[in-house]
PDB file of C-alpha atoms in Angstrom:
ATOM      1  CA  MET A  28     -15.341  -5.009  -0.896  1.00 52.00           C
ATOM      2  CA  GLU A  29     -15.027  -3.544  -4.497  1.00 48.00           C
ATOM      3  CA  TYR A  30     -12.740  -0.285  -2.930  1.00 55.00           C
ATOM      4  CA  LEU A  31     -11.052  -3.230  -0.725  1.00 56.00           C
ATOM      5  CA  THR A  32      -9.710  -5.313  -2.442  1.00 58.00           C
ATOM      6  CA  THR A  33      -8.093  -2.852  -5.419  1.00 50.00           C
ATOM      7  CA  SER A  34      -6.750  -0.644  -3.038  1.00 57.00           C
ATOM      8  CA  ALA A  35      -5.137  -3.188  -0.554  1.00 59.00           C
ATOM      9  CA  PHE A  36      -1.937  -2.381  -2.494  1.00 58.00           C
ATOM     10  CA  LEU A  37      -1.359   0.717  -2.062  1.00 56.00           C
ATOM     11  CA  SER A  38      -0.112   0.516   1.302  1.00 64.00           C
ATOM     12  CA  PRO A  39       2.360  -1.691   2.849  1.00 68.00           C
ATOM     13  CA  PRO A  40       1.569  -5.278   4.583  1.00 74.00           C
ATOM     14  CA  PRO A  41       1.399  -4.746   8.100  1.00 78.00           C
ATOM     15  CA  LEU A  42       3.226  -7.278   9.278  1.00 78.00           C
ATOM     16  CA  ASN A  43       3.223  -5.276  13.150  1.00 82.00           C
ATOM     17  CA  SER A  44      -0.256  -6.158  13.438  1.00 85.00           C
ATOM     18  CA  ARG A  45      -1.822  -8.250  15.962  1.00 86.00           C
ATOM     19  CA  LEU A  46      -3.430 -10.488  13.277  1.00 83.00           C
ATOM     20  CA  SER A  47      -0.198 -10.574  10.897  1.00 83.00           C
ATOM     21  CA  LYS A  48       2.008 -11.295  14.322  1.00 86.00           C
ATOM     22  CA  ALA A  49      -0.028 -13.996  15.263  1.00 86.00           C
ATOM     23  CA  ILE A  50      -0.232 -15.498  11.492  1.00 85.00           C
ATOM     24  CA  LEU A  51       3.542 -15.678  11.628  1.00 84.00           C
ATOM     25  CA  ALA A  52       3.735 -17.516  15.283  1.00 85.00           C
ATOM     26  CA  SER A  53       1.831 -20.737  13.853  1.00 82.00           C
ATOM     27  CA  PRO A  54       4.517 -23.299  12.387  1.00 80.00           C
ATOM     28  CA  SER A  55       5.677 -22.711   9.030  1.00 74.00           C
ATOM     29  CA  PRO A  56       3.976 -24.943   5.899  1.00 70.00           C
ATOM     30  CA  PHE A  57       8.523 -25.653   4.621  1.00 63.00           C
ATOM     31  CA  SER A  58       9.170 -28.853   5.260  1.00 60.00           C
ATOM     32  CA  SER A  59      12.364 -28.586   2.984  1.00 56.00           C
ATOM     33  CA  PRO A  60      14.130 -25.155   0.951  1.00 51.00           C
ATOM     34  CA  PRO A  61      12.411 -25.139  -2.679  1.00 49.00           C
ATOM     35  CA  THR A  62      14.813 -25.893  -5.681  1.00 52.00           C
ATOM     36  CA  PRO A  63      15.293 -23.293  -7.949  1.00 51.00           C
ATOM     37  CA  SER A  64      13.853 -23.150 -11.095  1.00 54.00           C
ATOM     38  CA  ASP A  65      15.641 -24.492 -14.068  1.00 47.00           C
ATOM     39  CA  LEU A  66      14.265 -22.366 -16.543  1.00 46.00           C
ATOM     40  CA  SER A  67      16.383 -19.738 -18.773  1.00 44.00           C
ATOM     41  CA  PRO A  68      14.622 -17.041 -21.197  1.00 42.00           C
ATOM     42  CA  HIS A  69      15.388 -18.218 -25.018  1.00 51.00           C
ATOM     43  CA  THR A  70      13.044 -14.963 -26.295  1.00 63.00           C
ATOM     44  CA  GLN A  71      12.464 -11.698 -25.512  1.00 65.00           C
ATOM     45  CA  LYS A  72       8.263 -13.370 -24.758  1.00 65.00           C
ATOM     46  CA  GLU A  73      10.375 -15.358 -23.007  1.00 72.00           C
ATOM     47  CA  ASP A  74      11.782 -13.341 -20.628  1.00 72.00           C
ATOM     48  CA  ALA A  75       9.004 -10.560 -20.114  1.00 68.00           C
ATOM     49  CA  VAL A  76       7.414 -13.510 -18.482  1.00 68.00           C
ATOM     50  CA  ASN A  77       9.769 -14.217 -16.565  1.00 76.00           C
ATOM     51  CA  GLN A  78      10.075 -10.748 -15.315  1.00 79.00           C
ATOM     52  CA  LEU A  79       6.430 -11.178 -14.885  1.00 77.00           C
ATOM     53  CA  LYS A  80       6.687 -13.693 -12.245  1.00 80.00           C
ATOM     54  CA  GLU A  81       9.361 -12.686 -10.372  1.00 83.00           C
ATOM     55  CA  ALA A  82       7.778  -9.574 -10.062  1.00 84.00           C
ATOM     56  CA  ASN A  83       4.569 -11.333  -8.190  1.00 84.00           C
ATOM     57  CA  GLN A  84       7.327 -13.537  -5.910  1.00 88.00           C
ATOM     58  CA  ILE A  85       7.023  -9.561  -4.411  1.00 87.00           C
ATOM     59  CA  VAL A  86       3.604  -7.842  -5.272  1.00 89.00           C
ATOM     60  CA  ILE A  87       2.384 -11.011  -4.023  1.00 90.00           C
ATOM     61  CA  PRO A  88       2.832 -11.800  -0.369  1.00 92.00           C
ATOM     62  CA  ALA A  89       2.982  -7.870  -0.051  1.00 90.00           C
ATOM     63  CA  TRP A  90      -1.194  -7.412  -1.647  1.00 89.00           C
ATOM     64  CA  PHE A  91      -2.215 -10.004   0.560  1.00 91.00           C
ATOM     65  CA  THR A  92      -0.588  -9.611   3.637  1.00 92.00           C
ATOM     66  CA  THR A  93      -2.380  -6.470   2.725  1.00 89.00           C
ATOM     67  CA  PHE A  94      -5.775  -7.238   2.095  1.00 88.00           C
ATOM     68  CA  PHE A  95      -6.230 -10.299   4.387  1.00 90.00           C
ATOM     69  CA  ASN A  96      -5.719  -7.981   7.427  1.00 89.00           C
ATOM     70  CA  THR A  97      -8.276  -5.545   6.474  1.00 86.00           C
ATOM     71  CA  GLY A  98     -10.545  -8.464   4.269  1.00 88.00           C
ATOM     72  CA  ILE A  99     -11.134 -10.824   7.637  1.00 91.00           C
ATOM     73  CA  TYR A 100     -12.663  -8.774   9.788  1.00 91.00           C
ATOM     74  CA  SER A 101     -15.125  -7.645   7.472  1.00 90.00           C
ATOM     75  CA  VAL A 102     -15.533 -11.380   5.862  1.00 90.00           C
ATOM     76  CA  VAL A 103     -16.146 -12.976  10.042  1.00 92.00           C
ATOM     77  CA  ALA A 104     -18.184  -9.946  10.528  1.00 94.00           C
ATOM     78  CA  LEU A 105     -20.631 -10.359   7.271  1.00 93.00           C
ATOM     79  CA  ASN A 106     -20.667 -14.387   8.300  1.00 93.00           C
ATOM     80  CA  THR A 107     -21.981 -13.559  11.550  1.00 95.00           C
ATOM     81  CA  LEU A 108     -24.177 -11.210  10.681  1.00 95.00           C
ATOM     82  CA  THR A 109     -26.474 -13.653   8.455  1.00 94.00           C
ATOM     83  CA  LEU A 110     -25.539 -16.861  10.392  1.00 94.00           C
ATOM     84  CA  SER A 111     -27.813 -13.887  13.580  1.00 95.00           C
ATOM     85  CA  PHE A 112     -29.871 -13.317  11.424  1.00 92.00           C
ATOM     86  CA  SER A 113     -30.670 -17.014  10.364  1.00 92.00           C
ATOM     87  CA  LEU A 114     -31.044 -18.322  13.392  1.00 92.00           C
ATOM     88  CA  ALA A 115     -33.551 -14.886  14.382  1.00 91.00           C
ATOM     89  CA  ASN A 116     -35.470 -16.461  12.036  1.00 87.00           C
ATOM     90  CA  ILE A 117     -35.324 -19.537  13.083  1.00 87.00           C
ATOM     91  CA  TYR A 118     -36.205 -18.781  16.114  1.00 86.00           C
ATOM     92  CA  LEU A 119     -39.542 -15.969  15.357  1.00 82.00           C
ATOM     93  CA  LEU A 120     -41.210 -18.169  12.460  1.00 72.00           C
ATOM     94  CA  ARG A 121     -42.449 -20.888  15.297  1.00 70.00           C
ATOM     95  CA  PRO A 122     -44.026 -23.762  13.281  1.00 66.00           C
ATOM     96  CA  SER A 123     -47.190 -23.580  15.184  1.00 56.00           C
ATOM     97  CA  PHE A 124     -47.734 -19.817  12.959  1.00 52.00           C
ATOM     98  CA  THR A 125     -48.741 -20.674   9.663  1.00 57.00           C
ATOM     99  CA  THR A 126     -47.376 -23.942   7.498  1.00 63.00           C
ATOM    100  CA  ARG A 127     -45.654 -21.200   5.382  1.00 61.00           C
ATOM    101  CA  GLY A 128     -43.439 -20.246   8.313  1.00 64.00           C
ATOM    102  CA  SER A 129     -42.571 -23.650   9.078  1.00 77.00           C
ATOM    103  CA  ILE A 130     -41.206 -24.640   5.869  1.00 83.00           C
ATOM    104  CA  GLY A 131     -39.431 -21.063   5.477  1.00 83.00           C
ATOM    105  CA  ARG A 132     -38.012 -22.178   8.827  1.00 87.00           C
ATOM    106  CA  ARG A 133     -36.484 -25.869   7.931  1.00 89.00           C
ATOM    107  CA  TRP A 134     -35.038 -23.943   4.224  1.00 92.00           C
ATOM    108  CA  TYR A 135     -33.377 -20.775   6.764  1.00 92.00           C
ATOM    109  CA  ALA A 136     -31.900 -23.890   8.769  1.00 93.00           C
ATOM    110  CA  ILE A 137     -30.151 -25.089   5.473  1.00 95.00           C
ATOM    111  CA  GLY A 138     -28.935 -22.261   4.904  1.00 95.00           C
ATOM    112  CA  ALA A 139     -27.621 -21.919   9.025  1.00 95.00           C
ATOM    113  CA  VAL A 140     -25.476 -24.793   8.871  1.00 96.00           C
ATOM    114  CA  ALA A 141     -24.053 -24.040   5.070  1.00 96.00           C
ATOM    115  CA  THR A 142     -23.415 -20.117   6.360  1.00 94.00           C
ATOM    116  CA  ALA A 143     -21.554 -22.328   9.254  1.00 95.00           C
ATOM    117  CA  ALA A 144     -19.989 -24.523   7.530  1.00 96.00           C
ATOM    118  CA  HIS A 145     -17.927 -21.296   5.677  1.00 94.00           C
ATOM    119  CA  TYR A 146     -16.090 -22.271   9.037  1.00 93.00           C
ATOM    120  CA  ALA A 147     -14.893 -24.969   8.669  1.00 94.00           C
ATOM    121  CA  PHE A 148     -12.929 -24.721   5.521  1.00 94.00           C
ATOM    122  CA  VAL A 149     -10.488 -22.002   7.808  1.00 93.00           C
ATOM    123  CA  PRO A 150      -8.016 -24.970   8.073  1.00 94.00           C
ATOM    124  CA  LEU A 151      -7.651 -26.274   4.149  1.00 94.00           C
ATOM    125  CA  VAL A 152      -6.645 -21.908   3.282  1.00 93.00           C
ATOM    126  CA  GLY A 153      -4.765 -21.828   6.702  1.00 93.00           C
ATOM    127  CA  ARG A 154      -1.845 -23.752   5.013  1.00 93.00           C
ATOM    128  CA  SER A 155      -1.613 -20.619   2.317  1.00 93.00           C
ATOM    129  CA  VAL A 156      -2.561 -17.785   4.479  1.00 93.00           C
ATOM    130  CA  ARG A 157       0.713 -18.757   6.272  1.00 94.00           C
ATOM    131  CA  ALA A 158       3.232 -19.205   3.915  1.00 93.00           C
ATOM    132  CA  LEU A 159       1.150 -15.506   2.303  1.00 93.00           C
ATOM    133  CA  VAL A 160       2.517 -13.553   5.239  1.00 93.00           C
ATOM    134  CA  GLY A 161       5.912 -15.495   5.846  1.00 92.00           C
ATOM    135  CA  LEU A 162       6.448 -14.800   2.622  1.00 91.00           C
ATOM    136  CA  CYS A 163       5.880 -11.014   3.123  1.00 89.00           C
ATOM    137  CA  ASN A 164       8.107 -10.462   5.814  1.00 87.00           C
ATOM    138  CA  GLY A 165      11.125 -12.323   4.643  1.00 83.00           C
ATOM    139  CA  GLU A 166      10.337 -15.882   5.469  1.00 81.00           C
ATOM    140  CA  GLU A 167      11.764 -18.867   2.933  1.00 77.00           C
ATOM    141  CA  GLY A 168       9.634 -20.151   0.023  1.00 72.00           C
ATOM    142  CA  GLU A 169      10.487 -17.652  -1.679  1.00 72.00           C
ATOM    143  CA  GLY A 170       9.335 -18.033  -5.650  1.00 77.00           C
ATOM    144  CA  ARG A 171       5.988 -20.432  -4.442  1.00 87.00           C
ATOM    145  CA  ALA A 172       4.238 -17.081  -4.317  1.00 90.00           C
ATOM    146  CA  GLU A 173       1.596 -18.184  -7.752  1.00 89.00           C
ATOM    147  CA  GLU A 174       1.601 -21.483  -6.111  1.00 91.00           C
ATOM    148  CA  TRP A 175       0.196 -20.711  -2.778  1.00 92.00           C
ATOM    149  CA  LEU A 176      -2.672 -17.486  -3.907  1.00 91.00           C
ATOM    150  CA  THR A 177      -3.305 -20.521  -6.307  1.00 90.00           C
ATOM    151  CA  GLU A 178      -4.317 -22.645  -3.140  1.00 93.00           C
ATOM    152  CA  TRP A 179      -5.466 -20.565  -1.918  1.00 92.00           C
ATOM    153  CA  ARG A 180      -8.388 -18.898  -4.404  1.00 91.00           C
ATOM    154  CA  GLY A 181      -9.535 -22.628  -5.308  1.00 92.00           C
ATOM    155  CA  TRP A 182     -10.391 -23.404  -1.833  1.00 93.00           C
ATOM    156  CA  HIS A 183     -11.909 -20.234  -1.577  1.00 90.00           C
ATOM    157  CA  GLY A 184     -13.504 -21.151  -5.012  1.00 91.00           C
ATOM    158  CA  VAL A 185     -14.715 -24.620  -4.247  1.00 94.00           C
ATOM    159  CA  ARG A 186     -16.009 -23.335  -0.355  1.00 94.00           C
ATOM    160  CA  MET A 187     -18.243 -20.811  -2.503  1.00 92.00           C
ATOM    161  CA  GLY A 188     -18.911 -23.682  -5.184  1.00 93.00           C
ATOM    162  CA  SER A 189     -20.319 -25.610  -2.167  1.00 94.00           C
ATOM    163  CA  VAL A 190     -22.015 -24.467   1.675  1.00 94.00           C
ATOM    164  CA  ASP A 191     -22.464 -19.943  -0.093  1.00 93.00           C
ATOM    165  CA  LEU A 192     -24.364 -21.494  -2.310  1.00 95.00           C
ATOM    166  CA  VAL A 193     -26.262 -23.478  -0.550  1.00 96.00           C
ATOM    167  CA  GLY A 194     -26.964 -20.723   2.157  1.00 95.00           C
ATOM    168  CA  TRP A 195     -27.277 -18.463  -0.579  1.00 94.00           C
ATOM    169  CA  GLY A 196     -30.083 -20.259  -2.282  1.00 96.00           C
ATOM    170  CA  CYS A 197     -31.349 -21.624   0.741  1.00 94.00           C
ATOM    171  CA  PHE A 198     -31.615 -18.027   2.260  1.00 93.00           C
ATOM    172  CA  VAL A 199     -33.513 -16.773  -1.197  1.00 94.00           C
ATOM    173  CA  VAL A 200     -36.302 -19.682  -0.982  1.00 93.00           C
ATOM    174  CA  GLY A 201     -36.964 -19.545   2.145  1.00 88.00           C
ATOM    175  CA  VAL A 202     -37.565 -15.820   2.132  1.00 86.00           C
ATOM    176  CA  VAL A 203     -40.187 -16.684  -0.389  1.00 82.00           C
TER     177      VAL A 203
END
């Protein structure tokens, strides 16, 4: 994952991939064009900040589209493996073996539910994913890349702090 996050920006965004085409085929999240900012730079620092913001409007969508097109497969694969192994442990830890197996089975069951709940966040990040890939494709919404990325990261923070931590904790307790 480290390689993926640090090298995704080195390649051009794969707008012709099946995933990008499917995302771009969905409805645009923009109901009306955004209004331009009325801020004017007064100092050298403000000018540098504004230049960075302008650059981010180009870089963020390109990086995100490239990152998402490669990262989603590892996330889905690892989550599917986690769910599969937790279900296998639930099946293998029959209550008839030992009381300890029965307790471990309960923890694996809760962890499996939490792992499946990871996918419940897909609709919540869908709007920002669609917007960022759309921006990379030249669709309307200029000036909002940071906003969309912040929304995407925010939902991932909520997900990680809730269902992911619960799942990981349950699996650790189930093993011990």
